[in-house]
mmCIF file of C-alpha atoms in Angstrom:
data_model
loop_
_atom_site.group_PDB
_atom_site.id
_atom_site.type_symbol
_atom_site.label_atom_id
_atom_site.label_comp_id
_atom_site.label_asym_id
_atom_site.label_seq_id
_atom_site.Cartn_x
_atom_site.Cartn_y
_atom_site.Cartn_z
ATOM 1 C CA MET T 297 199.569 -64.366 64.464
ATOM 2 C CA ALA T 298 196.692 -62.791 65.997
ATOM 3 C CA GLY T 299 193.188 -63.121 64.548
ATOM 4 C CA PRO T 300 190.871 -60.344 63.566
ATOM 5 C CA VAL T 301 189.967 -57.905 65.960
ATOM 6 C CA ARG T 302 186.568 -58.458 67.241
ATOM 7 C CA ALA T 303 184.178 -55.346 67.150
ATOM 8 C CA GLU T 304 180.474 -55.185 66.755
ATOM 9 C CA VAL T 305 178.397 -53.068 64.528
ATOM 10 C CA ALA T 306 175.538 -50.836 66.085
ATOM 11 C CA ARG T 307 172.596 -52.564 65.351
ATOM 12 C CA ASP T 308 170.362 -49.615 64.019
ATOM 13 C CA GLU T 309 170.627 -46.226 62.478
ATOM 14 C CA GLY T 310 169.072 -44.633 65.652
ATOM 15 C CA ASP T 311 171.910 -45.972 67.654
ATOM 16 C CA ASP T 312 172.629 -43.475 70.765
ATOM 17 C CA LEU T 313 176.228 -44.719 71.544
ATOM 18 C CA ASP T 314 177.825 -41.469 69.943
ATOM 19 C CA ASP T 315 175.601 -39.289 72.219
ATOM 20 C CA VAL T 316 176.443 -41.266 75.161
ATOM 21 C CA VAL T 317 179.997 -41.866 74.689
ATOM 22 C CA GLY T 318 181.217 -38.592 73.394
ATOM 23 C CA GLU T 319 184.935 -39.260 72.331
ATOM 24 C CA TRP T 320 186.016 -42.201 70.422
ATOM 25 C CA LEU T 321 189.437 -43.448 69.448
ATOM 26 C CA THR T 322 190.187 -45.679 66.369
ATOM 27 C CA VAL T 323 192.747 -48.389 66.995
ATOM 28 C CA PRO T 324 195.883 -46.490 65.449
ATOM 29 C CA ASP T 325 194.801 -43.663 68.002
ATOM 30 C CA VAL T 326 194.595 -45.826 70.729
ATOM 31 C CA ALA T 327 198.231 -47.036 70.288
ATOM 32 C CA GLU T 328 199.463 -43.502 69.926
ATOM 33 C CA ARG T 329 197.706 -42.728 73.372
ATOM 34 C CA MET T 330 199.255 -45.834 75.066
ATOM 35 C CA GLY T 331 202.709 -45.332 73.245
ATOM 36 C CA VAL T 332 202.434 -49.006 71.882
ATOM 37 C CA GLU T 333 202.307 -50.907 68.640
ATOM 38 C CA LEU T 334 198.844 -51.652 66.765
ATOM 39 C CA ARG T 335 199.256 -55.281 67.414
ATOM 40 C CA THR T 336 199.202 -54.736 71.339
ATOM 41 C CA VAL T 337 196.030 -52.806 70.904
ATOM 42 C CA ARG T 338 194.524 -55.853 69.003
ATOM 43 C CA ARG T 339 195.602 -58.055 71.539
ATOM 44 C CA LEU T 340 194.122 -56.258 74.195
ATOM 45 C CA LEU T 341 190.768 -56.327 72.240
ATOM 46 C CA GLN T 342 191.081 -59.825 71.523
ATOM 47 C CA GLU T 343 191.603 -60.557 75.307
ATOM 48 C CA ARG T 344 188.820 -58.178 76.340
ATOM 49 C CA GLU T 345 190.940 -55.878 78.215
ATOM 50 C CA LEU T 346 189.242 -53.228 75.899
ATOM 51 C CA VAL T 347 185.918 -53.417 73.707
ATOM 52 C CA ALA T 348 185.256 -51.495 70.589
ATOM 53 C CA VAL T 349 182.222 -51.246 68.366
ATOM 54 C CA ARG T 350 182.057 -50.432 64.679
ATOM 55 C CA ARG T 351 180.710 -46.997 63.854
ATOM 56 C CA GLY T 352 179.752 -44.864 61.066
ATOM 57 C CA GLU T 353 179.295 -45.333 57.579
ATOM 58 C CA ARG T 354 182.821 -47.044 57.038
ATOM 59 C CA HIS T 355 182.101 -49.234 60.243
ATOM 60 C CA VAL T 356 185.440 -48.024 61.995
ATOM 61 C CA VAL T 357 186.667 -50.004 64.944
ATOM 62 C CA SER T 358 186.303 -47.422 67.787
ATOM 63 C CA VAL T 359 187.204 -47.415 71.292
ATOM 64 C CA PRO T 360 185.652 -45.081 73.992
ATOM 65 C CA ALA T 361 188.315 -42.742 74.707
ATOM 66 C CA ALA T 362 187.649 -42.962 78.319
ATOM 67 C CA PHE T 363 188.685 -46.592 78.395
ATOM 68 C CA VAL T 364 192.201 -45.623 77.549
ATOM 69 C CA THR T 365 194.912 -43.879 79.632
ATOM 70 C CA PRO T 366 198.580 -43.389 78.614
ATOM 71 C CA GLU T 367 199.400 -45.955 80.974
ATOM 72 C CA GLY T 368 196.968 -48.678 79.395
ATOM 73 C CA PRO T 369 193.346 -49.677 79.518
ATOM 74 C CA LEU T 370 191.332 -47.845 82.303
ATOM 75 C CA GLN T 371 192.081 -49.640 85.670
ATOM 76 C CA HIS T 372 189.408 -52.242 86.647
ATOM 77 C CA LEU T 373 187.896 -52.023 83.313
ATOM 78 C CA ARG T 374 188.758 -55.709 82.261
ATOM 79 C CA GLY T 375 187.117 -57.199 85.537
ATOM 80 C CA THR T 376 184.037 -54.852 84.999
ATOM 81 C CA LEU T 377 183.637 -55.925 81.328
ATOM 82 C CA SER T 378 184.076 -59.408 82.312
ATOM 83 C CA VAL T 379 180.978 -59.304 84.753
ATOM 84 C CA LEU T 380 178.919 -57.419 82.080
ATOM 85 C CA LEU T 381 179.677 -59.696 79.138
ATOM 86 C CA ASP T 382 179.121 -63.036 81.264
ATOM 87 C CA SER T 383 175.777 -61.444 82.107
ATOM 88 C CA GLY T 384 174.800 -61.520 78.423
ATOM 89 C CA TYR T 385 175.553 -58.008 77.428
ATOM 90 C CA SER T 386 176.978 -57.398 73.879
ATOM 91 C CA ASP T 387 180.111 -55.137 73.637
ATOM 92 C CA ALA T 388 177.558 -52.327 72.426
ATOM 93 C CA GLU T 389 175.219 -52.769 75.412
ATOM 94 C CA ALA T 390 178.203 -52.839 77.848
ATOM 95 C CA VAL T 391 179.629 -49.568 76.461
ATOM 96 C CA ARG T 392 176.270 -48.170 76.783
ATOM 97 C CA TRP T 393 175.939 -49.259 80.473
ATOM 98 C CA LEU T 394 179.152 -47.862 81.354
ATOM 99 C CA PHE T 395 178.259 -44.538 79.994
ATOM 100 C CA THR T 396 174.986 -43.976 81.388
ATOM 101 C CA PRO T 397 174.361 -41.903 84.548
ATOM 102 C CA ASP T 398 173.570 -43.874 87.573
ATOM 103 C CA ASP T 399 171.975 -41.836 90.468
ATOM 104 C CA THR T 400 173.259 -44.267 92.945
ATOM 105 C CA LEU T 401 176.855 -43.994 92.237
ATOM 106 C CA PRO T 402 176.364 -40.850 91.350
ATOM 107 C CA GLY T 403 177.674 -40.248 87.690
ATOM 108 C CA THR T 404 178.419 -42.910 85.219
ATOM 109 C CA PRO T 405 180.045 -46.317 85.841
ATOM 110 C CA VAL T 406 183.016 -45.461 83.803
ATOM 111 C CA ALA T 407 183.583 -42.137 85.677
ATOM 112 C CA ALA T 408 183.392 -44.108 89.071
ATOM 113 C CA LEU T 409 185.772 -46.667 87.723
ATOM 114 C CA ALA T 410 188.232 -43.682 86.863
ATOM 115 C CA ALA T 411 187.811 -42.505 90.330
ATOM 116 C CA ASN T 412 189.009 -45.987 91.578
ATOM 117 C CA ARG T 413 185.429 -47.187 92.654
ATOM 118 C CA LYS T 414 185.306 -50.606 91.298
ATOM 119 C CA THR T 415 183.551 -52.402 94.197
ATOM 120 C CA GLU T 416 180.337 -50.223 93.736
ATOM 121 C CA VAL T 417 180.439 -50.318 89.996
ATOM 122 C CA ARG T 418 180.867 -54.401 89.919
ATOM 123 C CA ARG T 419 178.200 -54.536 92.531
ATOM 124 C CA ARG T 420 175.800 -52.897 90.011
ATOM 125 C CA ALA T 421 177.094 -54.891 87.380
ATOM 126 C CA GLN T 422 176.473 -58.114 89.152
ATOM 127 C CA ALA T 423 172.804 -57.346 89.962
ATOM 128 C CA LEU T 424 172.199 -57.147 86.219
ATOM 129 C CA SER T 425 172.928 -60.894 86.007
ATOM 130 C CA PHE T 426 169.829 -61.804 88.464
#
């Protein structure tokens, strides 16, 4: 049996993740969008193919909607998350970085991943570890 879903709690009341990310999905919403069972989504979270943060008063586990397609997690997200997390970023910090506009891309790293520009995004993510 799988262990609990790992998700962070936003650190302070002024956390701007809602403003940066925009649309969020709960675990059941992710399962519905992908057409899979809840346990599949929990496995994706445990295996770090997706990340989530706990939001709001009730600390609901939430995944940025841009991370999820009907076919599954956004292509190239897992490798990019690995680079960020290996660089010491927390889940919340990785989400914030992926949704923060970067003039050199242009746009946000998550939009660049959606446009199949993983190499450019990962170069920038790798530079963070230096």
